[in-house]
Amino acid sequence: MYRNDRLATAQRYPIDEYERHILFLLEGHQVLVVVGETGSGKSTRIPQILFSAGIYNSVDRDDVVEEGDSGDPKMLTRPKHKQICITQPRRVAAVQLAQRVSHDLGCNLGSTVGYAIRFQDVTSHEHTMIKFVTEGILIRELLFDPLLKKYSVIILDEVHQRNLNTDILLGLLKCILVKRADLKLIICSATLDVDEITAFFKYNNQCPAVLSTKGKSYPVKIFYKKQPVANYLDASVESVRNIHESIRLASGKILVFLTSQDEVDYVCQCLKDYAMTLSNRLDVQQLLILPFYAALKPEDISKVFDEHGKLTRVCIVSTNIAETSLTINNIAYVVDCGFAKLKIYDSKSATDCLIRVPISKSSAKQRAGRAGRTREGVVYRLYQESDYNQLEESTMPEIQRSPLMETITLLMSLGVDDITRFPLISKMPKANLVSALELLYALQAIDEKGKLTSTGQLMTQFNLDPRVSKMLVSLESAGCTKDACKIAAILQVKDIYTKGGRYASSLWANQDLQNLYSGQGDMITYLKIMNSFLDKQKNKKWADRRNLNYQALLNASDIANKLEAQMRNCGLSITSSRGRDEIIQRAVASGLFSNAAYLHPNGEYKTVKGDLSVYVHPTSVYSNDLIERPKFVVFVEILNTTKPYMRHIMAVEQSWLLEIAPHYYTFATSLEMMRNKTR
């Protein structure tokens, strides 16, 4: 065993005291469960402990992926060593942790330490030994390397979040461990049902080893509201002002938890207005306001982790992205709104809904744990203690509230013939499973026997929602692949408009932006915006004048290029529609037909399946009174805020829906007729 000199002199964490325990337990067990308190150093230090012990070194010639065995260019050459893989539920966490570990080891990012997230791979096939990935990336790697032979150790981090991909990975790794006795699996979490995990991985009467570690924590005081708050956004602003005014010269950052990017931007603007009033005051520190959410530019995300001098207090306003994995130093105060937004699938209407819900006790503890990592902390919960006592212990696993189309097609492509027998800690809800199979059949992704069709196999090559993948495939056959890639790319970025939330109502008052909208809906408008952006050589001033998010457009352009490359690798041709909007509309409808709504005589839209009232989102072109609203539309998702809003809307003809999916809509119509008879 050897120890890296840089590692020996790096900052020490509580987990370092357990170095020998970790290595000893891995010698005798294939699976190790590490339960460590917030701040113990699990995410950054365990990979370094394994690296310094030389765990990655050995590689068997039989384990390599030979040239020609894989469609992935990263796997075409023979590796010289095995790798340590660490999964993260969020892209930002994977990137930031890779940067931190590469710094600790004194190497360039992308060499010894690298990361891979969707549409971005910063690794070296020859040199990378520690690789941070999102869970989805590791699942996709199984398509090329079914036994993950390039890895000696896989570390699943933040398992307590129970993301959809977390549960799928746990099931896949349970199967792989039986065939690969040399593979080690480490499961890490701050809060975890250990008995549930150990029972799941029990094999041949041997249970996983369990190691409980202590975190380096300081006392944290928690304060609750005596009365319910009318508006937690305004209450958040007031709390920050009170902290800054009443504790004037004390150091320490403030971290505010909100539910969405729109809320973060609104509160940031309010606090920046307040901070401006402090410029001439000598009795208080200056206040620097920093937003924190996944759609930020990398340089803006880096500001959150930087130090900004003792004369300035930093206030970070964040979504729940700051809840786990990432350590922001010197957090002294946490303001917790008590809510989060979760995507929930409604099998009755076959739609995704983004809903604001109360957080769980586990999440509340994680948020409070952001303070007290490096100093004493204070947490202000914007709800009553009685409300906290009524919270659920943990958040519902994502697999029980998600559409399962992508999961099913991915498992089928990996050779799982019977989805119902696939090992899962939490079972898929029967209603969601039936709805997913019905929709996949209507998408022509599976046949009558429940097997993947050639179309379905092609759709799995894209790491996208099957409905968007079907749109890509349909537009290829219609000769519109360039347009398909641009539309699909914009759907992958958070928002291309800079005015959202409370400011969305003034978005379409911008005359320059009005010149780009299309009466056919948001999808065609996105295409016109993207084409004009590229025609203007990606000019930032052009984007700013039209209330367009410059960074989002850059990201979408990059994603579109990568999707085109994927389509070429699949043998698909790259062509453009040349302004044939109806062809694009029909192809988009072929993927989104399940999310259809019609204009009711009362002026509201109602979903075709389920007959639920839905509304046009303020950022949609159809929020503009100058555009006539079509009788039938399709949309990507529903966002529940003050109302259930349709996002990313496009006009369609009723006849198209019946042509595209006659089985699906015949079935839906029959159901509605039966319901009407029983009323």
XYZ file of C-alpha atoms in Angstrom:
679
model
C 0.000 0.000 0.000
C 1.290 3.499 -0.776
C 0.066 6.954 -0.013
C 0.069 9.922 -2.359
C 2.146 12.787 -0.903
C -0.400 15.408 -1.937
C -3.175 13.391 -0.274
C -1.180 13.053 2.940
C -0.876 16.828 3.301
C -4.407 17.711 2.144
C -7.097 18.991 4.485
C -8.202 16.260 6.873
C -11.840 15.150 7.134
C -13.575 12.910 9.680
C -13.810 10.070 7.113
C -9.981 9.913 7.027
C -10.024 8.324 10.491
C -11.790 5.343 8.918
C -9.344 4.795 6.070
C -8.083 1.454 7.373
C -11.642 0.353 8.206
C -12.798 1.072 4.643
C -9.939 -0.848 3.042
C -10.266 -3.745 5.490
C -14.028 -4.089 4.980
C -13.613 -4.030 1.186
C -11.151 -6.910 1.449
C -13.808 -9.167 2.958
C -17.019 -7.797 1.431
C -18.174 -7.008 -2.069
C -20.620 -4.341 -0.902
C -19.895 -1.653 1.706
C -22.541 0.755 3.006
C -21.084 3.987 4.414
C -23.457 6.150 6.442
C -21.733 9.419 7.204
C -23.008 12.646 8.638
C -23.031 15.786 6.527
C -19.515 17.159 6.187
C -17.679 13.899 6.863
C -15.942 13.993 3.465
C -17.530 10.888 1.901
C -17.873 12.300 -1.610
C -14.321 13.609 -2.004
C -12.198 11.502 0.333
C -13.279 7.905 -0.249
C -12.200 7.994 -3.942
C -8.840 9.405 -2.846
C -8.416 6.756 -0.163
C -8.989 4.029 -2.754
C -6.718 5.785 -5.246
C -3.861 6.082 -2.766
C -4.219 2.387 -1.889
C -3.722 1.395 -5.546
C -7.159 -0.211 -5.865
C -7.437 0.980 -9.484
C -4.136 -0.500 -10.703
C -4.758 -4.071 -11.788
C -6.481 -4.947 -15.032
C -7.078 -8.358 -16.562
C -6.619 -8.721 -20.321
C -9.970 -10.520 -20.500
C -11.718 -7.504 -18.979
C -10.844 -4.915 -21.597
C -13.219 -3.776 -24.309
C -11.667 -4.705 -27.660
C -11.744 -2.348 -30.607
C -14.967 -2.861 -32.503
C -16.867 -4.204 -29.486
C -18.362 -0.844 -28.702
C -19.948 2.059 -30.475
C -18.457 4.477 -27.953
C -15.228 6.138 -29.199
C -14.000 6.367 -25.602
C -13.940 2.570 -25.408
C -12.215 1.679 -28.645
C -8.666 1.381 -27.270
C -7.338 -1.007 -24.669
C -7.241 0.624 -21.192
C -4.071 0.410 -19.134
C -5.853 0.328 -15.774
C -9.235 0.066 -14.143
C -11.063 3.099 -12.839
C -12.866 4.213 -9.698
C -16.331 5.476 -10.625
C -18.339 7.821 -8.386
C -21.955 8.594 -9.259
C -23.805 11.785 -8.391
C -27.508 12.560 -8.833
C -26.770 16.057 -10.190
C -24.511 17.307 -12.957
C -23.281 20.295 -10.949
C -22.187 18.001 -8.110
C -20.284 15.688 -10.473
C -18.398 18.625 -12.004
C -17.632 20.420 -8.741
C -16.484 17.266 -6.934
C -14.229 16.311 -9.838
C -12.681 19.772 -9.716
C -12.168 19.490 -5.960
C -10.537 16.038 -6.078
C -8.289 16.977 -9.012
C -7.140 19.995 -6.979
C -6.473 17.819 -3.923
C -4.379 15.432 -5.998
C -2.561 18.228 -7.806
C -3.538 17.142 -11.319
C -5.293 18.752 -14.251
C -8.995 18.114 -14.544
C -9.557 15.544 -17.284
C -6.338 13.624 -16.660
C -6.125 11.497 -13.484
C -9.493 12.848 -12.351
C -12.331 13.551 -14.769
C -16.079 13.706 -15.110
C -18.776 12.730 -17.590
C -22.238 14.278 -17.697
C -24.838 14.390 -20.433
C -23.362 15.958 -23.583
C -19.995 16.542 -21.879
C -17.105 14.119 -21.285
C -13.980 15.513 -19.607
C -11.943 12.310 -19.202
C -8.922 10.634 -20.733
C -9.297 6.993 -21.694
C -5.602 6.417 -21.073
C -5.054 8.487 -17.923
C -8.308 8.905 -15.966
C -8.385 6.778 -12.812
C -11.072 8.583 -10.784
C -14.212 9.357 -12.763
C -17.249 11.280 -11.493
C -20.436 10.670 -13.467
C -24.134 11.269 -13.213
C -26.148 8.125 -12.595
C -27.707 8.300 -16.050
C -24.287 8.252 -17.707
C -23.271 5.072 -15.885
C -26.517 3.395 -16.927
C -25.860 4.372 -20.569
C -22.358 2.887 -20.334
C -23.962 -0.488 -19.686
C -25.169 -0.467 -23.292
C -21.525 -0.751 -24.407
C -19.991 -2.524 -21.380
C -22.704 -4.712 -19.768
C -20.511 -5.823 -16.853
C -18.747 -2.464 -16.386
C -15.380 -4.202 -16.695
C -13.484 -0.913 -16.894
C -14.249 -0.245 -13.215
C -12.766 -1.872 -10.124
C -14.891 0.108 -7.659
C -18.223 1.864 -8.100
C -19.312 4.382 -5.473
C -22.991 5.350 -5.437
C -23.261 8.658 -3.588
C -26.318 10.353 -2.095
C -28.379 7.177 -2.363
C -30.894 8.482 0.181
C -32.298 10.818 -2.502
C -33.769 7.737 -4.205
C -33.732 9.219 -7.690
C -35.139 7.072 -10.467
C -31.667 6.341 -11.815
C -30.429 5.492 -8.307
C -32.978 2.704 -7.938
C -32.326 1.422 -11.473
C -28.567 1.384 -10.841
C -28.999 -0.481 -7.563
C -30.967 -3.168 -9.393
C -28.500 -3.408 -12.290
C -25.482 -3.548 -9.978
C -27.124 -6.285 -7.910
C -27.227 -8.398 -11.079
C -23.673 -7.450 -12.131
C -22.140 -8.275 -8.740
C -23.226 -11.904 -9.134
C -21.214 -12.178 -12.354
C -18.260 -10.023 -11.277
C -16.842 -11.176 -7.961
C -13.935 -8.725 -8.347
C -16.151 -5.634 -8.505
C -16.550 -3.611 -5.298
C -19.602 -1.464 -4.602
C -19.688 1.324 -2.008
C -23.054 2.905 -1.172
C -22.810 6.303 0.528
C -25.443 8.437 2.169
C -25.964 10.866 5.021
C -29.410 9.489 5.848
C -30.260 5.989 4.714
C -32.443 3.040 5.657
C -29.532 0.666 6.232
C -31.704 -2.401 6.860
C -33.485 -1.922 3.529
C -30.210 -1.665 1.598
C -28.497 -4.576 3.354
C -31.525 -6.823 2.805
C -31.600 -5.871 -0.881
C -27.944 -6.823 -1.420
C -27.942 -9.952 0.736
C -26.527 -12.800 -1.371
C -25.606 -16.351 -0.355
C -26.437 -15.440 3.244
C -23.791 -12.692 3.214
C -24.914 -9.142 3.968
C -23.022 -5.984 3.000
C -20.626 -4.476 5.507
C -21.891 -1.299 7.192
C -19.680 1.566 8.376
C -21.149 4.484 10.301
C -18.942 7.555 10.466
C -19.170 10.820 12.346
C -19.173 14.212 10.695
C -17.327 17.296 11.816
C -20.273 19.357 12.970
C -20.775 22.428 15.115
C -23.845 23.398 17.153
C -26.787 24.559 15.053
C -29.734 26.505 16.469
C -33.077 26.079 14.719
C -35.823 28.721 14.842
C -39.406 28.269 13.626
C -42.082 30.782 12.722
C -44.734 31.336 15.371
C -47.376 31.984 12.722
C -47.678 30.751 9.111
C -46.124 33.074 6.522
C -48.363 34.416 3.776
C -45.611 34.437 1.134
C -42.355 32.585 1.669
C -40.567 34.590 -1.042
C -41.176 37.877 0.747
C -40.454 36.141 4.073
C -37.096 34.957 2.688
C -36.157 38.500 1.699
C -37.199 39.800 5.118
C -35.219 37.066 6.913
C -32.019 37.916 5.013
C -32.441 41.603 5.783
C -33.014 40.853 9.470
C -29.942 38.630 9.660
C -27.788 41.204 7.940
C -29.082 44.151 9.985
C -29.192 42.514 13.430
C -25.869 40.680 13.172
C -24.066 43.493 11.420
C -20.393 42.754 11.834
C -20.490 38.982 12.261
C -19.032 36.973 9.408
C -20.602 33.982 7.725
C -22.561 33.386 4.541
C -26.339 33.155 4.265
C -27.906 30.298 2.282
C -31.558 30.577 1.211
C -33.473 27.537 -0.102
C -36.279 28.110 -2.629
C -38.058 25.838 -5.118
C -37.217 27.074 -8.629
C -35.052 29.257 -10.828
C -37.840 31.822 -11.201
C -38.144 32.153 -7.430
C -34.375 32.421 -7.040
C -34.164 35.180 -9.665
C -37.039 37.111 -8.056
C -35.582 36.973 -4.538
C -32.101 37.801 -5.852
C -33.452 40.927 -7.532
C -35.243 42.020 -4.335
C -32.085 41.499 -2.278
C -29.906 43.282 -4.847
C -32.246 46.285 -4.597
C -31.806 46.161 -0.824
C -28.017 45.764 -1.127
C -27.861 48.929 -3.234
C -29.169 50.903 -0.242
C -26.181 49.748 1.824
C -23.501 51.304 -0.395
C -23.226 54.503 1.693
C -23.674 52.896 5.120
C -20.637 52.315 7.317
C -22.430 50.427 10.110
C -23.108 47.270 8.070
C -21.159 45.085 5.695
C -21.774 45.144 1.986
C -24.016 42.332 0.767
C -23.205 40.227 -2.318
C -26.144 38.273 -3.757
C -25.400 35.093 -5.716
C -27.988 32.834 -7.386
C -27.362 29.094 -7.483
C -29.166 26.678 -9.794
C -28.208 24.120 -12.431
C -28.798 26.350 -15.488
C -26.159 28.917 -14.487
C -22.978 29.398 -16.486
C -19.978 27.490 -15.047
C -18.232 30.730 -14.085
C -21.322 31.882 -12.155
C -21.521 28.550 -10.341
C -17.843 28.897 -9.390
C -18.606 32.230 -7.668
C -20.735 30.356 -5.131
C -17.687 28.419 -3.944
C -15.220 31.334 -4.049
C -14.257 33.514 -1.088
C -15.150 37.198 -1.501
C -13.284 38.992 1.290
C -14.043 39.734 4.925
C -15.686 43.096 4.262
C -18.520 41.557 2.227
C -21.187 39.161 3.401
C -22.338 36.661 0.785
C -25.955 35.571 0.444
C -26.538 32.533 -1.778
C -30.095 32.017 -3.016
C -30.470 28.442 -4.209
C -32.796 25.713 -5.340
C -32.407 22.349 -3.584
C -29.246 21.821 -5.641
C -27.305 22.984 -2.538
C -29.041 20.450 -0.309
C -26.562 17.588 -0.697
C -23.112 16.616 -2.015
C -21.752 20.122 -2.453
C -19.990 21.858 0.430
C -20.106 25.652 0.469
C -17.645 26.839 3.086
C -18.480 29.258 5.890
C -22.271 28.948 5.785
C -23.498 30.407 9.080
C -27.179 31.021 8.366
C -29.748 28.943 6.483
C -33.209 30.185 5.506
C -35.472 27.258 4.587
C -38.777 27.951 2.798
C -39.961 24.401 3.542
C -40.993 23.554 -0.036
C -39.556 21.869 -3.109
C -40.802 21.175 -6.620
C -41.221 17.549 -7.624
C -42.123 16.109 -11.004
C -45.091 13.786 -10.579
C -46.610 11.644 -13.316
C -50.391 11.472 -13.567
C -51.194 8.131 -15.200
C -54.851 9.108 -15.727
C -54.010 12.046 -17.971
C -50.578 10.644 -19.001
C -48.901 13.977 -18.218
C -45.891 15.103 -16.201
C -46.706 17.707 -13.581
C -44.146 19.831 -11.755
C -45.736 20.472 -8.364
C -44.642 22.450 -5.325
C -44.871 20.248 -2.229
C -43.679 20.387 1.407
C -40.214 18.905 1.870
C -39.563 15.804 3.984
C -37.905 15.731 7.397
C -34.869 14.190 5.755
C -34.578 17.169 3.372
C -35.110 19.634 6.228
C -32.233 18.005 8.124
C -30.034 18.098 5.021
C -30.736 21.805 4.539
C -30.019 22.530 8.193
C -26.791 20.547 7.828
C -25.429 23.118 5.381
C -24.840 25.322 8.424
C -22.596 23.949 11.130
C -20.083 22.351 8.783
C -17.211 24.717 9.449
C -18.635 26.913 12.249
C -21.635 27.352 14.539
C -24.827 27.873 12.569
C -28.375 29.159 12.745
C -31.349 27.863 10.724
C -34.523 29.874 10.176
C -37.394 27.667 9.043
C -40.206 29.676 7.478
C -42.824 27.362 8.896
C -44.073 26.309 12.315
C -42.602 23.497 14.380
C -45.973 21.742 14.249
C -45.684 21.769 10.435
C -42.253 20.155 10.670
C -43.601 17.392 12.924
C -46.200 16.533 10.284
C -43.719 16.200 7.417
C -43.034 12.813 5.855
C -39.845 11.149 7.065
C -38.424 10.977 3.539
C -39.346 12.021 0.017
C -41.282 9.528 -2.068
C -38.831 7.567 -4.287
C -38.839 9.005 -7.769
C -39.596 5.635 -9.348
C -43.031 5.735 -7.693
C -43.955 9.137 -9.147
C -42.366 9.092 -12.600
C -43.325 8.163 -16.142
C -41.527 4.896 -16.811
C -41.191 4.929 -20.610
C -37.479 5.713 -20.737
C -36.740 3.288 -17.899
C -38.584 0.447 -19.610
C -36.956 0.940 -23.023
C -33.508 1.241 -21.450
C -33.937 -1.944 -19.411
C -35.231 -3.770 -22.485
C -32.210 -2.623 -24.490
C -29.997 -4.028 -21.706
C -31.630 -7.430 -22.089
C -34.218 -7.303 -19.307
C -37.090 -9.269 -20.829
C -39.476 -9.255 -17.858
C -39.649 -5.763 -16.359
C -41.872 -6.939 -13.501
C -39.156 -9.317 -12.235
C -36.309 -6.793 -12.349
C -34.931 -6.283 -8.784
C -35.989 -2.955 -7.326
C -36.030 -1.666 -3.753
C -39.341 0.083 -4.427
C -41.734 -1.420 -6.941
C -42.987 0.477 -9.960
C -46.628 1.547 -9.472
C -48.861 -0.712 -11.546
C -50.846 2.210 -12.994
C -47.668 3.970 -14.146
C -46.265 0.750 -15.606
C -49.451 0.023 -17.589
C -49.620 3.633 -18.789
C -45.965 3.506 -19.898
C -46.415 0.264 -21.845
C -49.539 1.592 -23.515
C -47.766 4.788 -24.525
C -44.663 2.938 -25.777
C -46.900 0.763 -27.944
C -48.580 3.876 -29.366
C -45.103 5.347 -29.995
C -44.282 2.133 -31.934
C -41.355 1.536 -29.544
C -42.660 -1.914 -28.522
C -44.779 -4.486 -30.337
C -47.846 -6.487 -29.282
C -45.614 -8.910 -27.335
C -43.976 -6.104 -25.380
C -40.641 -6.411 -27.226
C -38.564 -3.502 -28.509
C -39.145 -2.720 -32.166
C -36.438 -1.413 -34.487
C -37.860 2.070 -33.871
C -37.651 1.493 -30.128
C -34.041 0.321 -30.393
C -33.181 3.452 -32.338
C -34.937 5.646 -29.775
C -32.810 4.215 -26.937
C -29.656 5.518 -28.621
C -30.605 9.050 -27.553
C -30.439 9.912 -23.877
C -33.812 11.643 -24.062
C -37.420 11.194 -23.067
C -38.871 8.580 -25.505
C -41.435 11.111 -26.703
C -38.641 13.483 -27.761
C -36.635 10.572 -29.214
C -39.656 9.583 -31.318
C -39.860 13.155 -32.523
C -36.214 12.918 -33.690
C -36.820 9.632 -35.488
C -40.012 10.921 -37.140
C -38.356 14.120 -38.316
C -35.520 12.079 -39.837
C -37.977 10.176 -42.006
C -39.594 13.522 -42.903
C -36.225 14.992 -43.901
C -35.980 17.482 -41.027
C -33.198 16.177 -38.760
C -31.415 19.523 -38.356
C -34.644 21.112 -37.182
C -35.397 18.169 -34.890
C -32.011 18.431 -33.175
C -32.454 22.168 -32.588
C -35.933 21.768 -31.089
C -34.880 18.816 -28.929
C -31.798 20.740 -27.765
C -33.824 23.756 -26.618
C -36.102 21.409 -24.645
C -33.013 20.204 -22.731
C -32.007 23.654 -21.444
C -33.888 25.263 -18.602
C -35.301 28.341 -20.316
C -34.247 30.369 -23.334
C -36.003 33.519 -22.084
C -34.502 35.878 -19.524
C -37.917 37.082 -18.427
C -39.832 34.421 -16.546
C -41.843 34.020 -13.370
C -43.279 37.366 -12.259
C -41.756 39.155 -15.253
C -43.106 36.825 -17.948
C -46.135 39.004 -18.693
C -43.895 41.650 -20.306
C -41.854 39.132 -22.337
C -43.789 39.437 -25.607
C -43.973 43.221 -25.364
C -40.463 43.139 -26.843
C -40.978 44.065 -30.508
C -37.704 42.442 -31.611
C -38.811 39.168 -30.037
C -42.301 39.463 -31.546
C -40.715 39.386 -34.988
C -39.553 35.826 -34.259
C -42.734 34.255 -32.956
C -44.799 31.805 -34.956
C -48.535 31.259 -34.872
C -47.822 27.506 -35.017
C -46.573 27.652 -31.432
C -43.519 27.508 -29.237
C -41.660 24.709 -31.071
C -41.603 26.549 -34.400
C -40.761 29.757 -32.535
C -37.809 28.015 -30.863
C -36.605 26.893 -34.278
C -36.836 30.433 -35.693
C -34.990 31.811 -32.653
C -32.239 29.202 -32.949
C -31.790 29.721 -36.700
C -31.627 33.504 -36.275
C -29.159 33.141 -33.378
C -26.878 31.037 -35.558
C -27.323 33.379 -38.538
C -26.177 36.240 -36.283
C -23.013 34.270 -35.401
C -24.249 33.674 -31.834
C -24.182 37.395 -31.076
C -24.785 38.178 -27.391
C -26.148 41.690 -27.992
C -28.659 40.252 -30.453
C -29.878 37.821 -27.764
C -29.963 40.429 -24.983
C -32.102 42.806 -27.045
C -34.728 40.085 -27.400
C -34.859 38.971 -23.738
C -33.159 35.710 -24.729
C -30.857 33.779 -22.425
C -27.523 33.900 -24.239
C -25.914 31.061 -22.283
C -28.970 28.838 -22.746
C -28.837 29.402 -26.512
C -25.119 28.570 -26.558
C -25.806 25.370 -24.608
C -28.670 24.465 -26.942
C -26.438 25.020 -29.990
C -23.808 22.706 -28.521
C -26.398 20.045 -27.646
C -27.897 20.248 -31.155
C -24.469 19.571 -32.682
C -23.976 16.563 -30.424
C -27.427 15.211 -31.263
C -26.586 15.537 -34.966
C -23.383 13.559 -34.339
C -25.396 10.869 -32.549
C -27.810 10.664 -35.460
C -24.919 10.274 -37.905
C -23.494 7.481 -35.734
C -26.885 5.764 -36.006
C -26.740 5.992 -39.797
C -29.400 8.710 -40.053
C -29.185 11.466 -42.634
C -28.923 15.154 -41.665
C -31.357 17.361 -43.572
C -33.410 20.535 -43.089
C -37.130 21.227 -43.551
C -36.457 24.521 -45.356
C -39.457 26.205 -43.786
C -41.966 23.362 -44.163
C -43.600 23.987 -40.785
C -46.435 21.482 -41.140
C -43.993 18.605 -41.582
C -42.292 19.611 -38.331
C -45.625 19.982 -36.545
C -46.748 16.490 -37.597
C -43.443 14.942 -36.535
C -43.508 16.704 -33.135
C -47.084 15.524 -32.662
C -45.939 11.940 -33.332
C -43.940 12.108 -30.109
C -46.143 14.334 -27.958
C -49.615 13.091 -28.949
C -50.275 11.842 -25.397
C -49.905 15.432 -24.123
C -52.752 16.885 -26.169
C -55.349 19.473 -25.173
C -58.358 21.035 -26.861
C -59.874 24.504 -26.557
C -63.118 24.248 -24.601
C -66.038 26.584 -25.439
C -65.529 28.256 -22.049
C -62.131 29.507 -23.257
C -60.012 27.056 -21.245
C -57.863 24.252 -22.556
C -58.629 20.730 -21.377
C -56.466 17.631 -21.806
C -57.810 15.171 -24.365
C -57.088 12.323 -21.991
C -58.469 13.028 -18.540
C -60.318 16.248 -19.436
C -58.244 18.282 -16.950
C -58.281 22.074 -17.169
C -54.849 23.414 -18.158
C -53.593 26.886 -18.992
C -51.105 28.550 -21.324
C -47.796 29.334 -19.627
C -46.947 33.083 -19.572
C -43.759 32.494 -21.610
C -45.637 30.743 -24.430
C -46.316 32.580 -27.677
C -49.998 31.826 -27.080
C -49.942 34.101 -24.018
C -49.711 36.920 -26.575
C -53.202 38.228 -27.246
C -52.228 39.042 -30.840
C -52.074 35.324 -31.702
C -55.256 33.295 -32.162
C -55.281 30.221 -29.976
C -55.593 26.934 -31.897
C -58.343 24.394 -31.238
C -55.890 21.566 -30.529
C -52.343 21.689 -29.110
C -49.665 19.366 -27.781
C -47.269 20.293 -24.973
C -44.191 18.898 -23.206
C -45.091 19.214 -19.519
C -47.402 20.821 -16.989
C -46.020 23.244 -14.423
C -48.219 23.608 -11.354
C -47.805 26.981 -9.669
C -50.876 29.155 -9.227
C -52.453 27.089 -12.041
C -51.529 23.986 -14.053
C -49.649 25.608 -16.933
C -48.767 23.886 -20.221
C -45.161 24.500 -21.284
C -43.639 24.231 -24.783
C -46.916 24.265 -26.734
C -47.507 23.617 -30.434
C -50.628 23.732 -32.604
C -51.856 20.474 -34.172
C -54.889 19.257 -36.088
C -57.324 16.872 -34.440
C -57.086 14.529 -37.422
C -53.316 14.215 -36.945
C -53.769 12.774 -33.463
C -56.103 10.062 -34.749
C -53.757 9.259 -37.646
C -50.668 9.090 -35.440
C -52.063 7.054 -32.537
C -55.468 5.521 -33.376
C -55.099 2.792 -30.724
C -54.163 5.280 -28.009
C -57.000 7.685 -28.661
C -59.585 4.999 -29.312
C -58.723 3.589 -25.919
C -58.829 6.996 -24.249
C -62.165 7.837 -25.865
C -63.658 4.541 -24.719
C -62.563 5.233 -21.171
C -64.114 8.679 -21.217
C -67.381 7.260 -22.594
C -67.506 4.707 -19.786
C -66.840 7.405 -17.180
C -69.547 9.637 -18.625
C -72.058 6.778 -18.477
C -71.366 6.205 -14.794
C -71.741 9.848 -13.793
